[in-house]
XYZ file of C-alpha atoms in Angstrom:
571
model
C -27.669 107.940 -55.531
C -25.226 105.030 -55.555
C -27.218 103.292 -58.287
C -27.075 106.463 -60.407
C -23.290 106.660 -59.904
C -22.903 103.024 -60.902
C -25.034 103.553 -63.992
C -23.066 106.648 -65.033
C -19.753 104.873 -64.489
C -20.882 101.850 -66.519
C -21.913 104.189 -69.335
C -18.256 105.212 -69.701
C -17.267 101.571 -70.248
C -15.745 100.983 -66.808
C -15.645 97.487 -65.354
C -18.215 96.904 -62.585
C -15.522 95.508 -60.280
C -13.486 98.723 -60.466
C -16.579 100.813 -59.769
C -17.505 98.745 -56.729
C -13.939 98.865 -55.394
C -13.941 102.664 -55.573
C -17.345 102.861 -53.866
C -16.163 100.520 -51.094
C -13.115 102.747 -50.590
C -15.380 105.788 -50.316
C -17.594 104.085 -47.741
C -14.637 102.911 -45.662
C -12.849 106.261 -45.768
C -15.882 108.466 -45.333
C -15.219 110.376 -48.545
C -17.470 111.314 -51.440
C -18.150 108.398 -53.820
C -17.816 110.778 -56.786
C -14.311 111.820 -55.709
C -13.415 108.209 -54.934
C -14.405 107.108 -58.438
C -12.474 109.913 -60.125
C -9.354 109.692 -57.946
C -9.184 105.920 -58.356
C -8.622 106.443 -62.065
C -11.420 104.000 -62.814
C -13.410 106.600 -64.767
C -12.630 109.474 -67.094
C -13.824 112.568 -65.221
C -15.263 114.417 -68.220
C -17.152 111.439 -69.606
C -18.323 110.375 -66.150
C -19.614 113.806 -65.086
C -21.352 114.235 -68.448
C -23.247 110.927 -68.024
C -23.914 111.703 -64.363
C -25.463 115.065 -65.282
C -27.756 113.334 -67.788
C -28.826 110.752 -65.206
C -29.527 113.484 -62.648
C -31.363 115.661 -65.143
C -28.806 118.445 -64.671
C -27.089 120.534 -67.306
C -23.436 119.629 -67.919
C -20.979 122.476 -68.471
C -17.642 121.652 -70.065
C -16.201 125.063 -69.145
C -18.401 127.150 -66.821
C -18.515 130.856 -67.676
C -20.381 133.582 -65.770
C -22.749 135.912 -67.566
C -20.626 139.106 -67.979
C -23.456 141.460 -67.070
C -24.194 139.503 -63.903
C -20.613 139.042 -62.637
C -20.773 141.748 -59.950
C -24.077 140.515 -58.537
C -22.952 136.880 -58.685
C -19.858 137.716 -56.635
C -22.053 139.487 -54.086
C -24.392 136.528 -53.708
C -21.598 133.925 -53.666
C -18.454 135.515 -52.154
C -14.998 134.166 -52.990
C -14.454 132.460 -49.620
C -17.771 130.640 -49.929
C -17.103 129.548 -53.530
C -13.647 128.216 -52.688
C -14.674 126.519 -49.458
C -17.683 124.706 -50.926
C -16.298 124.459 -54.483
C -19.291 125.950 -56.266
C -19.362 128.450 -59.096
C -22.109 131.012 -59.876
C -22.928 130.833 -63.582
C -25.860 133.238 -63.893
C -29.589 133.702 -63.330
C -32.785 132.268 -64.686
C -35.270 135.068 -65.404
C -39.021 135.210 -65.551
C -40.073 135.235 -69.197
C -42.564 138.051 -68.648
C -41.009 140.357 -66.077
C -37.322 139.449 -66.675
C -36.807 139.393 -62.905
C -34.343 136.911 -61.476
C -36.156 133.746 -60.507
C -33.279 131.323 -59.875
C -29.529 131.294 -59.286
C -27.624 128.896 -61.541
C -24.734 127.230 -59.701
C -22.162 124.726 -60.950
C -20.533 122.069 -58.773
C -18.378 119.024 -59.440
C -19.724 116.735 -56.707
C -23.510 116.311 -56.378
C -22.927 114.069 -53.329
C -21.566 116.980 -51.258
C -24.691 117.552 -49.148
C -22.954 119.996 -46.801
C -22.221 122.291 -49.745
C -25.836 122.025 -50.946
C -27.123 122.935 -47.481
C -24.666 125.842 -47.170
C -25.819 127.180 -50.531
C -29.450 126.961 -49.425
C -28.616 129.138 -46.410
C -26.439 131.555 -48.393
C -28.522 132.114 -51.516
C -31.343 134.642 -51.657
C -32.857 132.752 -54.604
C -33.795 129.138 -55.370
C -30.896 127.286 -57.027
C -30.684 125.297 -60.241
C -27.617 123.052 -60.242
C -25.224 122.220 -63.084
C -22.343 119.738 -63.152
C -18.811 120.421 -64.381
C -15.348 118.783 -64.062
C -13.472 119.783 -60.919
C -10.454 121.403 -62.605
C -12.704 123.442 -64.854
C -14.683 124.651 -61.841
C -11.552 125.675 -59.918
C -10.172 127.490 -62.976
C -13.475 129.336 -63.395
C -13.432 130.372 -59.713
C -9.918 131.739 -60.140
C -10.859 133.650 -63.286
C -13.948 135.219 -61.697
C -12.591 136.078 -58.250
C -8.845 136.222 -58.855
C -5.946 134.260 -57.362
C -6.171 134.057 -53.576
C -9.518 135.854 -53.537
C -10.858 133.796 -50.596
C -7.972 134.956 -48.399
C -8.312 138.474 -49.778
C -11.979 138.612 -48.704
C -11.025 137.715 -45.139
C -8.269 140.315 -45.118
C -10.544 143.119 -46.255
C -13.202 142.083 -43.746
C -10.624 142.245 -40.956
C -9.693 145.760 -41.946
C -13.201 147.101 -41.735
C -15.069 149.509 -43.928
C -12.818 152.579 -43.559
C -9.951 151.225 -45.630
C -10.055 153.448 -48.696
C -6.603 154.931 -48.153
C -4.835 151.944 -46.610
C -2.511 151.572 -49.578
C -1.061 154.992 -48.737
C -0.016 154.047 -45.212
C 3.431 152.886 -44.135
C 4.056 149.155 -44.097
C 4.466 149.286 -40.320
C 0.777 150.162 -40.066
C -0.393 147.875 -42.845
C 0.428 144.529 -41.267
C -0.925 145.549 -37.914
C -2.801 142.545 -36.586
C -2.141 138.869 -36.074
C -5.150 137.680 -38.082
C -4.471 140.165 -40.843
C -0.824 139.185 -41.052
C -1.794 135.539 -41.378
C -4.151 136.463 -44.224
C -1.419 138.412 -46.035
C 0.897 135.410 -45.685
C -1.748 133.092 -47.150
C -2.491 135.497 -49.976
C 1.169 135.829 -51.035
C 1.704 132.081 -50.640
C -1.280 131.458 -52.905
C 0.206 133.705 -55.604
C 3.488 131.756 -55.476
C 1.743 128.372 -55.259
C -0.393 129.151 -58.300
C 2.687 130.254 -60.260
C 4.409 126.958 -59.462
C 1.294 125.015 -60.462
C 1.259 126.801 -63.832
C 5.017 126.169 -64.266
C 5.808 129.873 -64.389
C 9.442 130.962 -64.336
C 8.809 134.502 -63.074
C 6.235 136.477 -61.091
C 5.958 140.235 -61.592
C 4.114 142.341 -59.014
C 3.655 145.750 -60.642
C 1.858 148.732 -59.072
C -0.465 150.583 -61.452
C -2.278 153.902 -60.843
C -5.534 152.154 -59.883
C -4.545 148.501 -59.576
C -1.829 146.053 -58.566
C -1.005 143.988 -61.639
C 0.374 140.478 -61.196
C 1.819 138.635 -64.176
C 3.358 135.179 -64.621
C 5.944 134.377 -67.276
C 4.981 130.997 -68.703
C 6.919 129.432 -71.588
C 8.650 132.766 -72.144
C 5.446 134.836 -72.453
C 3.880 137.074 -69.817
C 0.291 136.319 -68.789
C -1.700 138.682 -66.591
C -3.573 136.732 -63.943
C -6.962 137.702 -62.540
C -6.711 139.366 -59.124
C -9.397 140.329 -56.608
C -11.113 143.671 -56.951
C -9.760 146.454 -54.731
C -6.382 144.710 -54.462
C -4.789 148.180 -54.659
C -5.834 148.621 -51.021
C -3.401 145.871 -50.041
C -0.497 146.858 -52.283
C 1.759 147.883 -49.409
C 0.897 144.744 -47.405
C 1.653 142.377 -50.269
C 4.934 144.088 -51.152
C 5.993 144.272 -47.501
C 5.294 140.552 -47.042
C 7.452 139.620 -50.049
C 10.255 141.861 -48.772
C 10.081 140.228 -45.339
C 10.218 136.757 -46.917
C 13.317 137.735 -48.921
C 14.984 139.471 -45.942
C 14.922 142.924 -47.522
C 14.630 146.232 -45.671
C 10.897 147.023 -45.667
C 11.603 150.636 -44.629
C 13.780 151.304 -47.698
C 11.568 152.319 -50.625
C 13.876 154.589 -52.594
C 16.641 152.186 -53.709
C 16.619 148.865 -55.594
C 17.150 145.776 -53.454
C 17.922 142.112 -54.203
C 17.054 139.141 -52.031
C 16.298 135.448 -52.015
C 13.543 133.198 -50.669
C 13.886 129.481 -49.951
C 10.620 127.568 -50.188
C 9.429 123.993 -50.040
C 6.498 122.966 -52.219
C 5.284 119.378 -52.593
C 8.559 118.101 -51.173
C 10.622 120.088 -53.685
C 13.018 122.874 -52.748
C 12.407 126.113 -54.624
C 14.785 129.066 -54.651
C 13.187 132.401 -55.473
C 15.391 135.279 -56.595
C 13.765 138.608 -55.703
C 14.441 142.003 -57.277
C 12.699 145.064 -55.863
C 12.854 148.348 -57.772
C 11.175 151.696 -56.941
C 8.684 153.089 -59.447
C 6.472 156.164 -59.498
C 3.455 154.066 -58.447
C 5.275 152.158 -55.696
C 7.778 149.347 -55.480
C 7.724 146.779 -58.284
C 8.896 143.273 -57.386
C 10.063 140.481 -59.691
C 10.434 136.921 -58.448
C 12.451 134.370 -60.455
C 11.416 130.815 -59.530
C 14.376 128.441 -59.569
C 13.502 124.799 -58.954
C 16.124 122.299 -57.802
C 15.845 120.365 -61.041
C 17.965 117.539 -62.359
C 20.299 118.616 -65.147
C 20.768 115.880 -67.736
C 21.634 115.897 -71.427
C 18.325 114.181 -72.169
C 16.431 117.261 -70.955
C 18.272 119.561 -73.391
C 16.491 117.985 -76.369
C 19.663 117.744 -78.472
C 19.550 115.851 -81.746
C 21.900 112.889 -82.065
C 24.632 114.755 -83.961
C 24.732 117.679 -81.524
C 24.648 115.337 -78.544
C 27.676 113.424 -79.807
C 29.514 116.709 -80.353
C 28.736 117.876 -76.812
C 29.775 114.548 -75.283
C 33.082 114.762 -77.173
C 33.696 118.319 -75.943
C 33.036 117.258 -72.344
C 35.792 114.626 -72.562
C 38.442 117.234 -73.386
C 40.894 117.974 -70.539
C 41.200 121.683 -71.340
C 39.936 124.492 -73.548
C 37.030 126.933 -73.490
C 33.428 126.167 -74.430
C 31.331 129.317 -74.783
C 27.513 129.379 -74.780
C 26.002 132.424 -76.485
C 22.541 133.911 -76.641
C 20.379 136.682 -75.162
C 19.104 136.812 -71.598
C 16.496 134.137 -70.962
C 17.661 131.781 -73.713
C 18.561 128.956 -71.321
C 22.356 129.426 -71.240
C 22.605 128.787 -67.495
C 20.606 125.568 -67.764
C 22.952 124.337 -70.491
C 26.043 125.178 -68.434
C 24.637 123.508 -65.319
C 23.925 120.429 -67.419
C 27.546 120.307 -68.609
C 28.809 120.643 -65.042
C 26.428 117.934 -63.827
C 27.767 115.571 -66.495
C 31.334 116.238 -65.359
C 30.621 116.250 -61.628
C 32.424 113.417 -59.845
C 34.619 112.849 -56.792
C 37.653 112.855 -59.083
C 37.119 116.374 -60.403
C 37.213 119.697 -58.590
C 34.659 122.017 -60.166
C 34.511 125.686 -59.161
C 32.105 128.319 -60.506
C 31.798 132.070 -60.168
C 28.325 133.385 -61.012
C 26.172 136.485 -60.810
C 24.108 135.265 -59.039
C 24.234 131.549 -58.169
C 20.944 130.359 -59.658
C 21.029 126.662 -58.788
C 23.100 124.814 -56.228
C 24.960 121.751 -57.473
C 26.045 119.185 -54.847
C 29.796 118.713 -54.824
C 30.493 121.906 -56.794
C 32.134 124.958 -55.194
C 29.994 127.931 -56.246
C 30.948 131.580 -55.685
C 28.624 134.567 -56.064
C 29.997 137.812 -57.515
C 29.900 140.738 -55.063
C 31.111 143.932 -56.774
C 30.462 146.021 -53.660
C 33.366 144.298 -51.891
C 35.578 143.954 -54.959
C 34.707 140.354 -55.850
C 34.290 140.531 -59.636
C 34.477 137.806 -62.266
C 38.128 138.671 -62.937
C 39.291 138.813 -59.300
C 37.293 135.727 -58.384
C 38.653 133.787 -61.356
C 42.233 134.582 -60.315
C 41.567 133.139 -56.864
C 39.811 130.087 -58.309
C 42.843 129.212 -60.440
C 45.015 129.197 -57.325
C 42.671 126.597 -55.797
C 43.655 123.676 -58.089
C 40.398 123.270 -60.081
C 39.902 120.838 -62.956
C 36.807 122.551 -64.353
C 35.911 126.235 -64.082
C 32.651 127.940 -64.955
C 32.502 131.725 -65.304
C 28.965 133.117 -65.383
C 29.740 135.605 -68.149
C 32.765 137.040 -69.950
C 32.035 140.757 -69.856
C 35.440 142.385 -70.309
C 38.957 141.851 -71.626
C 40.438 141.099 -68.211
C 38.052 138.213 -67.553
C 38.500 136.914 -71.114
C 42.289 136.917 -70.860
C 42.272 135.088 -67.529
C 39.874 132.483 -68.962
C 42.167 132.019 -71.964
C 45.217 131.578 -69.744
C 43.290 129.077 -67.607
C 42.451 126.979 -70.652
C 46.041 127.081 -71.911
C 47.321 125.885 -68.511
C 45.194 122.751 -68.502
C 41.743 123.782 -67.277
C 38.387 123.123 -68.920
C 36.513 126.436 -68.856
C 32.821 127.117 -69.507
C 31.312 130.578 -69.863
C 28.746 132.678 -71.722
C 28.791 135.570 -74.180
C 26.034 137.841 -75.429
C 26.146 137.447 -79.203
C 23.563 136.806 -81.912
C 24.982 133.497 -83.139
C 27.783 131.025 -82.528
C 30.299 132.323 -85.107
C 29.805 135.897 -83.891
C 31.358 134.778 -80.597
C 34.716 134.625 -82.338
C 34.599 138.230 -83.538
C 33.204 139.324 -80.146
C 36.295 138.021 -78.327
C 38.620 139.639 -80.868
C 36.760 142.943 -80.567
C 37.155 142.725 -76.773
C 40.917 142.752 -77.339
C 41.827 139.060 -77.077
C 44.611 138.239 -79.549
C 43.260 136.170 -82.471
C 45.948 133.485 -82.031
C 44.858 133.078 -78.395
C 41.213 132.697 -79.443
C 42.096 130.040 -82.023
C 44.306 128.077 -79.648
C 42.129 128.205 -76.505
C 38.472 128.038 -77.599
C 37.140 124.617 -78.610
C 33.555 125.510 -79.514
C 30.880 128.201 -79.548
C 27.322 127.048 -78.857
C 24.392 129.404 -79.559
C 20.836 128.725 -78.423
C 17.286 130.093 -78.290
C 14.133 128.775 -76.655
C 10.959 128.022 -78.594
C 7.608 126.876 -77.279
C 6.670 123.210 -77.653
C 3.338 122.311 -79.229
C 0.747 120.846 -76.882
C 0.453 117.150 -77.724
C -3.202 117.126 -76.706
C -4.446 119.719 -79.185
C -1.848 120.442 -81.900
C -3.299 120.385 -85.405
C -1.825 119.685 -88.866
C -1.007 122.838 -90.827
C -1.074 123.665 -94.504
C 1.109 126.700 -95.156
C 0.622 128.689 -98.343
C 3.634 129.410 -100.506
C 3.601 133.118 -99.670
C 3.426 132.293 -95.940
C 6.493 130.067 -96.167
C 8.332 132.765 -98.110
C 7.418 135.389 -95.521
C 8.621 133.154 -92.692
C 11.803 132.354 -94.618
C 11.184 128.623 -95.116
C 10.314 128.106 -98.813
C 12.005 124.692 -98.628
C 9.218 123.484 -96.311
C 6.644 123.514 -99.125
C 4.738 120.235 -99.276
C 6.133 119.001 -95.932
C 4.052 117.851 -92.955
C 3.833 120.725 -90.485
C 1.824 121.579 -87.366
C 0.144 124.575 -85.785
C -1.031 125.439 -82.291
C -4.775 124.878 -81.953
C -6.781 128.102 -81.757
C -7.962 128.453 -78.172
C -5.797 125.540 -77.036
C -7.083 123.120 -74.408
C -7.041 122.633 -70.632
C -3.601 120.977 -70.743
C -1.937 124.057 -72.246
C -4.045 126.762 -70.534
C -5.583 127.685 -73.888
C -2.266 128.687 -75.513
C -1.662 125.676 -77.768
C 1.839 125.296 -76.313
C 3.166 123.397 -73.291
C 6.811 123.823 -72.294
C 9.877 124.985 -74.184
C 12.809 123.404 -75.985
C 16.107 124.877 -77.118
C 17.334 125.343 -80.681
C 21.104 125.036 -81.010
C 23.989 125.667 -83.359
C 27.574 124.601 -82.615
C 30.615 126.129 -84.295
C 33.704 123.985 -83.666
C 37.183 125.470 -83.760
C 38.543 123.176 -86.458
C 42.086 123.576 -87.871
C 40.635 125.439 -90.874
C 38.684 127.775 -88.568
C 41.790 128.324 -86.420
C 43.743 129.426 -89.486
C 41.030 131.904 -90.514
C 40.742 133.337 -86.976
C 44.514 133.874 -86.784
C 44.302 135.708 -90.136
C 41.533 137.976 -88.760
C 39.042 136.722 -91.352
C 35.643 138.372 -91.609
C 32.558 136.918 -89.983
C 31.166 135.997 -93.408
C 34.315 134.008 -94.221
C 34.101 132.266 -90.858
C 30.459 131.333 -91.539
C 31.388 129.888 -94.934
C 34.170 127.766 -93.460
C 31.981 126.635 -90.572
C 29.399 125.350 -93.072
C 32.134 123.396 -94.847
C 33.076 121.864 -91.479
C 29.516 120.633 -90.881
C 28.058 123.621 -89.023
C 24.230 123.549 -88.995
C 22.670 127.002 -88.469
C 20.062 127.311 -85.762
C 17.429 128.110 -88.349
C 17.912 124.745 -90.063
C 17.962 122.995 -86.698
C 14.653 124.689 -85.876
C 13.152 123.624 -89.203
C 13.899 119.993 -88.321
C 12.122 120.481 -84.979
C 9.105 121.918 -86.807
C 9.036 119.046 -89.315
C 9.115 116.542 -86.456
C 6.066 118.189 -84.849
C 7.874 119.549 -81.799
C 7.207 123.231 -82.555
C 5.898 125.478 -85.329
C 7.557 127.401 -88.134
C 6.176 130.599 -86.588
C 8.057 129.889 -83.358
C 11.305 129.150 -85.190
C 10.941 132.352 -87.224
C 10.163 134.328 -84.071
C 13.494 133.546 -82.414
C 15.822 133.172 -85.402
C 14.624 135.301 -88.339
C 16.056 138.619 -87.157
C 19.526 137.195 -86.633
C 19.803 134.587 -89.360
C 17.280 135.367 -92.117
């Protein structure tokens, strides 16, 4: 077998010395030589497994897929716990040409040197086995798609409950988690859901009861994706929900009222805060989990172009004034504000925030959470903050006139204030404050800039493809000026790096409206929003739509993405 491995590795162009070093490591550590070769980085896994399959006379599967008609029987023959433990995947059956009866079970694996798995399969399978080879990540993804996330734990949990479990989802939570082994399985199952969400870089998990199912969805790059779950998961709906409520210190007996909680986790050495919202629905309690990593907030991560970055850096040097970030929920406003605070954070500045809720904890910053039930609102909290000698203040959101007026007074008395507004664009922030009741002369004298933003998906670098847009397409999208320019599209079907979406990650589109002397004069005269837009353009204002076009031309995103988040507001 070793000679076959060496031959397959050499076929990929790997140096013999590197191959031998990996094999020596495998022998010394008692691990599989296949895994040693791959984990050493000496070979490319796809190329290596493809050559290895040829040398073994096996079929190589780039992406294993089960035969749809055979899925139920395949899961019976190879249960989830067995597939996960031995890392094998049932692909389908070979059939007799005459009788069409099943003659062999086709199984995929990623390590032909795992003799224990081969022996276990021989004991488990009712049929002779024909083996195929596939890359490890592809095999694990296929297992998840066929059985569902956490299916191996789920199998154990159902087995512990016994056969008479048809109405378990109707029982009280007190009776659902009723055994030590079962409770441990529920814990593992919920942990697996969260772990998988973190691995896929999801920002939210939604656990939603349906009439005949428990739907679990991840929000990845701003879009919801339903994940495969084990069959009969409805039986464990109450257990799963109760476990999440226990983790977030919520009242598991209260099912009629909404509840909010928080979970603190550690994953791969990183602290993760999870914000939990539980709301009652007609099919049971629906739970949303917002995953908040303890990330580093730097200007580099915002993806600003050079001109916008210089503008932001200039604003952050000002000793006073208000900087307002505008945009809808989920547009990244909080991340931008935390980045500004991180840039300003030093032992020489006192920074105090009041938020609803505190999403990320910043070392050295005093952060206050709004609690309306005890009278701690943005306005009352901001009054107290200003009595505490701050240099920089951040208000989570300006929602009413009282909060706006206090923020204005704070800026006029020498404080640098950051906050957010819900408006469609940057210039609209001016009219929003005036409509709230703030005097125009106070807006013009206190606010330094309005920054609007949206998030667009970033093209996957591994599979993005050049695009040729037709003239009518560009007109429909609102970008006729892009005719003849080099543009990109997301690849149909994507690749393994982007989970088949064609996109990987998100970046913000910005527009910054500065309160220049000319703009101040117009605001004091109660000029219309159209007049303000015209003057802003004269002062160098670049609309978000143009900023997005530059991102599309540079290959960061697509015109479709830019149109998706900006066309309604700015077309």
